[in-house]
CSV table of C-alpha atoms and ligand atoms in Angstrom, one decimal:
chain,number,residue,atom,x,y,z
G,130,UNK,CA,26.2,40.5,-12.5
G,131,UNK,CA,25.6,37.3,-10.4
G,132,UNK,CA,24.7,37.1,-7.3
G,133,UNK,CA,22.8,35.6,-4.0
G,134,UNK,CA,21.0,37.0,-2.2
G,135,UNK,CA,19.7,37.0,2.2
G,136,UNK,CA,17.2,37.7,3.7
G,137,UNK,CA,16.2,37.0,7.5
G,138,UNK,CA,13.8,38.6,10.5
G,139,UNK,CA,11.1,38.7,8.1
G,140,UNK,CA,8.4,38.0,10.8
G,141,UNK,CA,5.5,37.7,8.1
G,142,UNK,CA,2.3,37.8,10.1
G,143,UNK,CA,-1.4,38.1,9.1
G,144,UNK,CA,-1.4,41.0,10.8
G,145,UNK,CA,1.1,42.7,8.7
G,146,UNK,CA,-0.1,42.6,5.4
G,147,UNK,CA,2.4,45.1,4.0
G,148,UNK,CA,5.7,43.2,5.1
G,149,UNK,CA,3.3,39.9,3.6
G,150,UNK,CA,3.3,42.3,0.1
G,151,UNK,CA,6.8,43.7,0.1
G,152,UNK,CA,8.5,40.0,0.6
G,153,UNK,CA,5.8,39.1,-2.4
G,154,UNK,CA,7.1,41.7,-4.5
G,155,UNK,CA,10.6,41.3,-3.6
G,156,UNK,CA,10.5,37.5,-4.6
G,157,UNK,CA,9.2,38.6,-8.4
G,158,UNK,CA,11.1,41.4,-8.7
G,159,UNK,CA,14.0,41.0,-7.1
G,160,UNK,CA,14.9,37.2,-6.3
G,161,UNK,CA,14.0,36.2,-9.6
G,162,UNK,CA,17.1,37.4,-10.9
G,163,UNK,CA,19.3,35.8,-7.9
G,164,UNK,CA,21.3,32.9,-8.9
G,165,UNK,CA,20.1,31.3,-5.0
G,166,UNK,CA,17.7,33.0,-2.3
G,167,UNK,CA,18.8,32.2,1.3
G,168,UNK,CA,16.3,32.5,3.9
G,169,UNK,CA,18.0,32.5,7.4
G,170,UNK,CA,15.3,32.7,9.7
G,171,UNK,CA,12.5,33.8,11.5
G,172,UNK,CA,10.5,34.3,7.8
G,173,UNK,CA,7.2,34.1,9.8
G,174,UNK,CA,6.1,35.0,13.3
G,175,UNK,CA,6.3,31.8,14.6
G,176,UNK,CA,5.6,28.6,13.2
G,177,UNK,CA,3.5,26.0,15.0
G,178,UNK,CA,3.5,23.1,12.6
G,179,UNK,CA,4.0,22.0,8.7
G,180,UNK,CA,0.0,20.9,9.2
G,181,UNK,CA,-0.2,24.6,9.5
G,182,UNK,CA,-0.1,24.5,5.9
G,183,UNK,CA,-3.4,22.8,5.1
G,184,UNK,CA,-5.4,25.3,6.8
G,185,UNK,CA,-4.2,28.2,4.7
G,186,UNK,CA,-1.9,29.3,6.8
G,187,UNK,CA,0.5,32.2,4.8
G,188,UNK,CA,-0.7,31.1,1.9
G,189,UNK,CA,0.4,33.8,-0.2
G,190,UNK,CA,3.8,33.6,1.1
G,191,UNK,CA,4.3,29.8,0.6
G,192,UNK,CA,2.9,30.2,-3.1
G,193,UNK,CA,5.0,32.9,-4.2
G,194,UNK,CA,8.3,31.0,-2.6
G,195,UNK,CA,6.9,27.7,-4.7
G,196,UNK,CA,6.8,29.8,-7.9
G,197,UNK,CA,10.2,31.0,-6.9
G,198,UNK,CA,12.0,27.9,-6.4
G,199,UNK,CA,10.5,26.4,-10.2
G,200,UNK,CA,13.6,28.9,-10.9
G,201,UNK,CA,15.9,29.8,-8.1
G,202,UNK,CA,17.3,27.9,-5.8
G,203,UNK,CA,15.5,28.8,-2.5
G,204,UNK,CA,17.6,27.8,0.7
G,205,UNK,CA,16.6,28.2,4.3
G,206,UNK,CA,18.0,28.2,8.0
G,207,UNK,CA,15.1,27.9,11.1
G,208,UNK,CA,14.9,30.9,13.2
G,209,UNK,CA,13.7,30.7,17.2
G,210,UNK,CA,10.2,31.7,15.5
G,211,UNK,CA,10.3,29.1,13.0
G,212,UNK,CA,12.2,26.0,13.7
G,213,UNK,CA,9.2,23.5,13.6
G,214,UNK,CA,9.3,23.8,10.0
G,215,UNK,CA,10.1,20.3,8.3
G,216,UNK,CA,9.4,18.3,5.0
G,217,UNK,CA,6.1,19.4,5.1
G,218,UNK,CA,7.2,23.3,4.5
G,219,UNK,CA,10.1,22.0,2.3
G,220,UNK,CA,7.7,19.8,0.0
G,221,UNK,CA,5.0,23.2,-0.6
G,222,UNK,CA,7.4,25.8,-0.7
G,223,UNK,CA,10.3,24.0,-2.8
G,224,UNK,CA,12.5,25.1,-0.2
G,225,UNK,CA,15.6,23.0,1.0
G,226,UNK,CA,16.4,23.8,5.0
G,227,UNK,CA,19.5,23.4,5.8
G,228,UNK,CA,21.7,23.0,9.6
G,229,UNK,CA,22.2,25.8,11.4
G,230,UNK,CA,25.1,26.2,11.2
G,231,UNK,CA,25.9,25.7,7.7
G,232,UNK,CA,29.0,26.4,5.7
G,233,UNK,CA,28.8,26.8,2.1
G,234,UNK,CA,31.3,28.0,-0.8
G,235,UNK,CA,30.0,31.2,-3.0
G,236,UNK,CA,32.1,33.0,-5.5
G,237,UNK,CA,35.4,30.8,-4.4
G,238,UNK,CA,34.7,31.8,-0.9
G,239,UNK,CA,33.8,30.2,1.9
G,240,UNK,CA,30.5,31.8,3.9
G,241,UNK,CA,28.9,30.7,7.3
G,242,UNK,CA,25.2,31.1,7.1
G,243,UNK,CA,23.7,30.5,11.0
G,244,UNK,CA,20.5,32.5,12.1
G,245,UNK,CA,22.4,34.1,15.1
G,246,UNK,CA,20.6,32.8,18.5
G,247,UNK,CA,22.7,30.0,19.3
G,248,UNK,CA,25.1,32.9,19.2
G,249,UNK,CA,23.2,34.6,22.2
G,250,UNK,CA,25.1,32.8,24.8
G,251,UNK,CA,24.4,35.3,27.8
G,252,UNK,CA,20.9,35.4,27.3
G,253,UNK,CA,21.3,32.1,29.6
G,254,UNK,CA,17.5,31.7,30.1
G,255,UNK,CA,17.1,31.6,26.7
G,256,UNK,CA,19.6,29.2,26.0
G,257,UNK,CA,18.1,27.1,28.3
G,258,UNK,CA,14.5,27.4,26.7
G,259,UNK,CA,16.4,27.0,23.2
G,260,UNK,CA,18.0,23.3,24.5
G,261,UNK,CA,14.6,22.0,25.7
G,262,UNK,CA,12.6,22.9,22.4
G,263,UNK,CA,15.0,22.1,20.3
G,264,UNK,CA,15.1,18.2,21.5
G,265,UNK,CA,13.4,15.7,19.5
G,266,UNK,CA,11.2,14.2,22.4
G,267,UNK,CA,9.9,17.9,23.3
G,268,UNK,CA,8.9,18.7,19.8
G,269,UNK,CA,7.6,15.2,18.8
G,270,UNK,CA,5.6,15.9,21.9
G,271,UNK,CA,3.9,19.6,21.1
G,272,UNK,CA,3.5,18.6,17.8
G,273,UNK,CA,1.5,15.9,19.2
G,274,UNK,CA,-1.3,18.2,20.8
G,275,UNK,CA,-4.0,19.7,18.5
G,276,UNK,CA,-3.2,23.3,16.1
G,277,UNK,CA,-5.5,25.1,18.7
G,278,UNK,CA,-3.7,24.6,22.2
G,279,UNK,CA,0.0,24.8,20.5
G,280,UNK,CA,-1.2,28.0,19.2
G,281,UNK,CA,-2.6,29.3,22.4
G,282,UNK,CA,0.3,27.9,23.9
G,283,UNK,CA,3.3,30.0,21.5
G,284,UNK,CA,0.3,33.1,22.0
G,285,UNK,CA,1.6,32.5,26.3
G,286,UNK,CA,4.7,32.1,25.4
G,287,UNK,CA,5.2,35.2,23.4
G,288,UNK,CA,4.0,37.3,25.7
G,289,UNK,CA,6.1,35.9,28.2
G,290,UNK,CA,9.3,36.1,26.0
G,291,UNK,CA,8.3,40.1,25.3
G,292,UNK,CA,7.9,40.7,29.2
G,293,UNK,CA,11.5,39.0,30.0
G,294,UNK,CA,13.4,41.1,26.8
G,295,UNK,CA,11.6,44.0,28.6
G,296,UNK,CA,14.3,43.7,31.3
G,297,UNK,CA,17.2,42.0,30.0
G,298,UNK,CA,19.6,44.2,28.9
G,299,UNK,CA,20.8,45.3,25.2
G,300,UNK,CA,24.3,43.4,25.8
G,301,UNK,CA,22.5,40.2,27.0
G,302,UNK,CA,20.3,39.8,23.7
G,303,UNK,CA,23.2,40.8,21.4
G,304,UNK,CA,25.9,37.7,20.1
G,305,UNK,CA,28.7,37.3,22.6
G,306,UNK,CA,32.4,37.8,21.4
G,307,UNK,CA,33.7,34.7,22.7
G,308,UNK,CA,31.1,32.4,20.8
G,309,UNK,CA,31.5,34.2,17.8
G,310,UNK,CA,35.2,33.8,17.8
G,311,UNK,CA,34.8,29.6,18.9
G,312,UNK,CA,32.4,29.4,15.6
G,313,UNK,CA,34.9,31.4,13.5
G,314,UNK,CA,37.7,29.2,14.7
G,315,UNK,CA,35.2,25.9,14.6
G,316,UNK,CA,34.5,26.9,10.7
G,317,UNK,CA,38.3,27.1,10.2
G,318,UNK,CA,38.3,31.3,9.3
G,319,UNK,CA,35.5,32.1,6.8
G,320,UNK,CA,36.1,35.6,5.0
G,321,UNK,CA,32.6,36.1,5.4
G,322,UNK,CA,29.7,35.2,7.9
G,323,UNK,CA,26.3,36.1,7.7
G,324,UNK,CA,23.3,35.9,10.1
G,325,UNK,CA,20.3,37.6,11.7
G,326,UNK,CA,17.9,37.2,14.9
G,327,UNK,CA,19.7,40.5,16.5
G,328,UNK,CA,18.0,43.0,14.4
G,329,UNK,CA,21.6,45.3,14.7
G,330,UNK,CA,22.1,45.1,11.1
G,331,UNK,CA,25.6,46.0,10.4
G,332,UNK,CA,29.2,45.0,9.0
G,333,UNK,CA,31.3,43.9,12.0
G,334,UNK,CA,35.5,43.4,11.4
G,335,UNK,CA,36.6,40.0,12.9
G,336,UNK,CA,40.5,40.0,13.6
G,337,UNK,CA,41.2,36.6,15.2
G,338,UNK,CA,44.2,34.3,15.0
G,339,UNK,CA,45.7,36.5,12.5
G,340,UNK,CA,43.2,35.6,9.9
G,341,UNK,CA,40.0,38.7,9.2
G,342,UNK,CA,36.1,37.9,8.9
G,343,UNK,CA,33.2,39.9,7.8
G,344,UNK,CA,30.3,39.1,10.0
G,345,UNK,CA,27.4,40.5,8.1
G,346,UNK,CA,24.3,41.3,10.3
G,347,UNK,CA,21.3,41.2,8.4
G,348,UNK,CA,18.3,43.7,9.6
G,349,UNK,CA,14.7,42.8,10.5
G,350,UNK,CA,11.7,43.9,8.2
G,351,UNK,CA,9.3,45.7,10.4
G,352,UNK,CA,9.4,49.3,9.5
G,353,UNK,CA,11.7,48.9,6.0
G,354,UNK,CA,12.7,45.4,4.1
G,355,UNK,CA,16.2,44.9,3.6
G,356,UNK,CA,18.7,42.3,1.8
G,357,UNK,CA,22.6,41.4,1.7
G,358,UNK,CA,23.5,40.8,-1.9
G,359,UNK,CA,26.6,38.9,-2.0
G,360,UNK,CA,28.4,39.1,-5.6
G,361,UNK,CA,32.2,37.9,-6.5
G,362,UNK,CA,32.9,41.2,-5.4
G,363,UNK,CA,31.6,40.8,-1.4
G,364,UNK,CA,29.0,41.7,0.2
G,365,UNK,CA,26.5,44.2,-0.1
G,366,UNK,CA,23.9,45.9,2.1
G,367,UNK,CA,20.6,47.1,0.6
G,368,UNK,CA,17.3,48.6,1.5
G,369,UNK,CA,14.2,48.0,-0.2
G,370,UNK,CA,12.1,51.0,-1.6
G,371,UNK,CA,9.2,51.5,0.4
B,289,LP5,O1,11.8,36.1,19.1
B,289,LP5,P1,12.3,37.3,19.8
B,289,LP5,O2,13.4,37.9,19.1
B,289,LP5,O3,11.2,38.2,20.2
B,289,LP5,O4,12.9,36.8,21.2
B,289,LP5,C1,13.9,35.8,21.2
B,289,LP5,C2,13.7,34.9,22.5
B,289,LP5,N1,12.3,34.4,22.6
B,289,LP5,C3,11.8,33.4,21.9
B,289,LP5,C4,10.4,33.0,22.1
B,289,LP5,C5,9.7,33.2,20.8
B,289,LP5,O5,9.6,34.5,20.5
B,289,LP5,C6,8.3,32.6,21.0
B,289,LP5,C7,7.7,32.3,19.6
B,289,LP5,C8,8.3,31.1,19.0
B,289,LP5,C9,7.3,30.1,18.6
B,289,LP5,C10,8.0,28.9,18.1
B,289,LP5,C11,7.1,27.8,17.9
B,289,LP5,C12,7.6,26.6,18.6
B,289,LP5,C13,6.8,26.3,19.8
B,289,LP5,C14,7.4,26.7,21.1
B,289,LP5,C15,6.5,26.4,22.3
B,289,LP5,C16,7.2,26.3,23.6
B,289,LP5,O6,12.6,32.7,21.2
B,289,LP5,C17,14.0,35.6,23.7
B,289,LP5,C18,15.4,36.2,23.6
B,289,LP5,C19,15.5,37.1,22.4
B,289,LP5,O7,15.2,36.3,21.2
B,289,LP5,C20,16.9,37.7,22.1
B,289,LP5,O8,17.8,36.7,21.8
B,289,LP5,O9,15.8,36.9,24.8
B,289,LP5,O10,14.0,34.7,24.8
B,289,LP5,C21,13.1,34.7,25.8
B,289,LP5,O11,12.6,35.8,26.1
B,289,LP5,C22,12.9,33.4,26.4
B,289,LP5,C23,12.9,33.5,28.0
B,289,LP5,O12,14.1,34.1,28.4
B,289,LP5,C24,12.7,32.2,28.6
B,289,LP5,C25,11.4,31.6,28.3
B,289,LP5,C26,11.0,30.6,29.2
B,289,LP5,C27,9.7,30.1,28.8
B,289,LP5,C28,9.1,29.1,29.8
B,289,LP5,C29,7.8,28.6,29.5
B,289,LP5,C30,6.7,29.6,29.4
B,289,LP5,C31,5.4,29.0,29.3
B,289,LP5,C32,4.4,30.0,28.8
B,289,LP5,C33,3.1,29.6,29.1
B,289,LP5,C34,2.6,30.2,30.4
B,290,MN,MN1,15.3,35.3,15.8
């Protein structure tokens, strides 16, 4: 039957060759037979730069996504990890990226693709961070320093982003209701939206306004890879044999 399928929270790192192996082998055996692959964030660890590229950075990865995309439409929505990607990554991979958020019609049906941090809106010292990297000045700046001192500077920052999730609470780094329900209500009542970043994976009822949403969560890949196949029948959750 045909279908789409999601992915997000990949985090694909040298120094997790297996997840590196399972997205490989998930792209040949499994996307392959996708009418379109979306990507909605945080693929890699962090990303410091398309130049990134030349050095053989992920190289595995950005081969088997440019075999890929010769045949299936491969689409893409930057994570917090990964939102310096640009033509660079687009022109390698085959990928398009698109806003965040987008809204796009699958099946007859409109869906709301978004990778779920903007979402995050009492996590307010992250949404502050988010404005100021996000701004064209402060990335056309960091991407002005050399590979070495941007990655040493994302190494400082990721241990300083681990030490402040170490006390804020579960409710802060979840979506709040309230921005959910604005976006939902912005996007004029999709049946169905689907995002990431949490790592809750799970199928949340939306009653607002008298109209109903699915708000698909999709899960990370650390311990077991996982997709959302979405067919003319709905959505469907799946877990990837280990
Ligand atoms: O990613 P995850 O899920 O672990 O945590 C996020 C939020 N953290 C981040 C930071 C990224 O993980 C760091 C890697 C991204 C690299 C991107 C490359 C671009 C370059 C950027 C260079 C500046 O996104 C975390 C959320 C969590 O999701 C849940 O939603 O809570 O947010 C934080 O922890 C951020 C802090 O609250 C605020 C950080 C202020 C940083 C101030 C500058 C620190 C300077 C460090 C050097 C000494
Ligand atoms: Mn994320």
């Amino acid at each position: 039957m045909e279908h789409c399928l999601f992915i997000s929270d990949l985090h694909l790192s040298d120094s997790r060759p297996r997840i590196t192996q399972a997205f490989i082998q998930f792209l040949e055996k499994m996307a392959v037979k996708a009418q379109v692959l979306y990507i909605l964030g945080d693929l890699f660890e962090y990303w410091a730069g398309d130049d990134t590229i030349a050095v053989g950075a992920q190289r595995a990865s950005i081969d088997a996504l440019r075999r890929l995309s010769k045949n299936v439409p491969v689409f893409f929505i930057a994570g917090n990890r990964d939102f310096l990607m640009a033509d660079g990554f687009e022109k390698a991979t085959g990928i398009k990226i698109l806003p965040d958020p987008s809204l796009i019609t699958l099946y007859g049906n409109p869906v709301l693709l978004s990778h779920g941090d903007a979402l995050c809106t009492d996590d307010v010292a992250y949404q502050k961070f988010r404005n100021e990297v996000r701004s064209n000045t402060w990335q056309m700046q960091f991407l002005s320093q050399p590979l070495a001192a941007r990655v040493a500077y994302i190494e400082q920052l990721r241990a300083k982003s681990e030490q402040e999730k170490s006390i804020k609470s579960v409710q802060i780094m979840d979506v709040n209701a309230a921005a959910v329900d604005d976006l939902l209500r912005e996007f004029s009542y999709p049946p169905i939206f689907i995002h990431g970043h949490t790592h809750r994976p799970q199928k949340h009822m939306h009653a607002l306004d008298r109209k109903t949403c699915e708000r698909w969560v999709l899960g990370d890949w650390y311990e077991q890879g996982s997709y959302l196949k979405l067919d003319a029948n709905g959505c469907h959750s799946q877990m990837l044999e280990t």
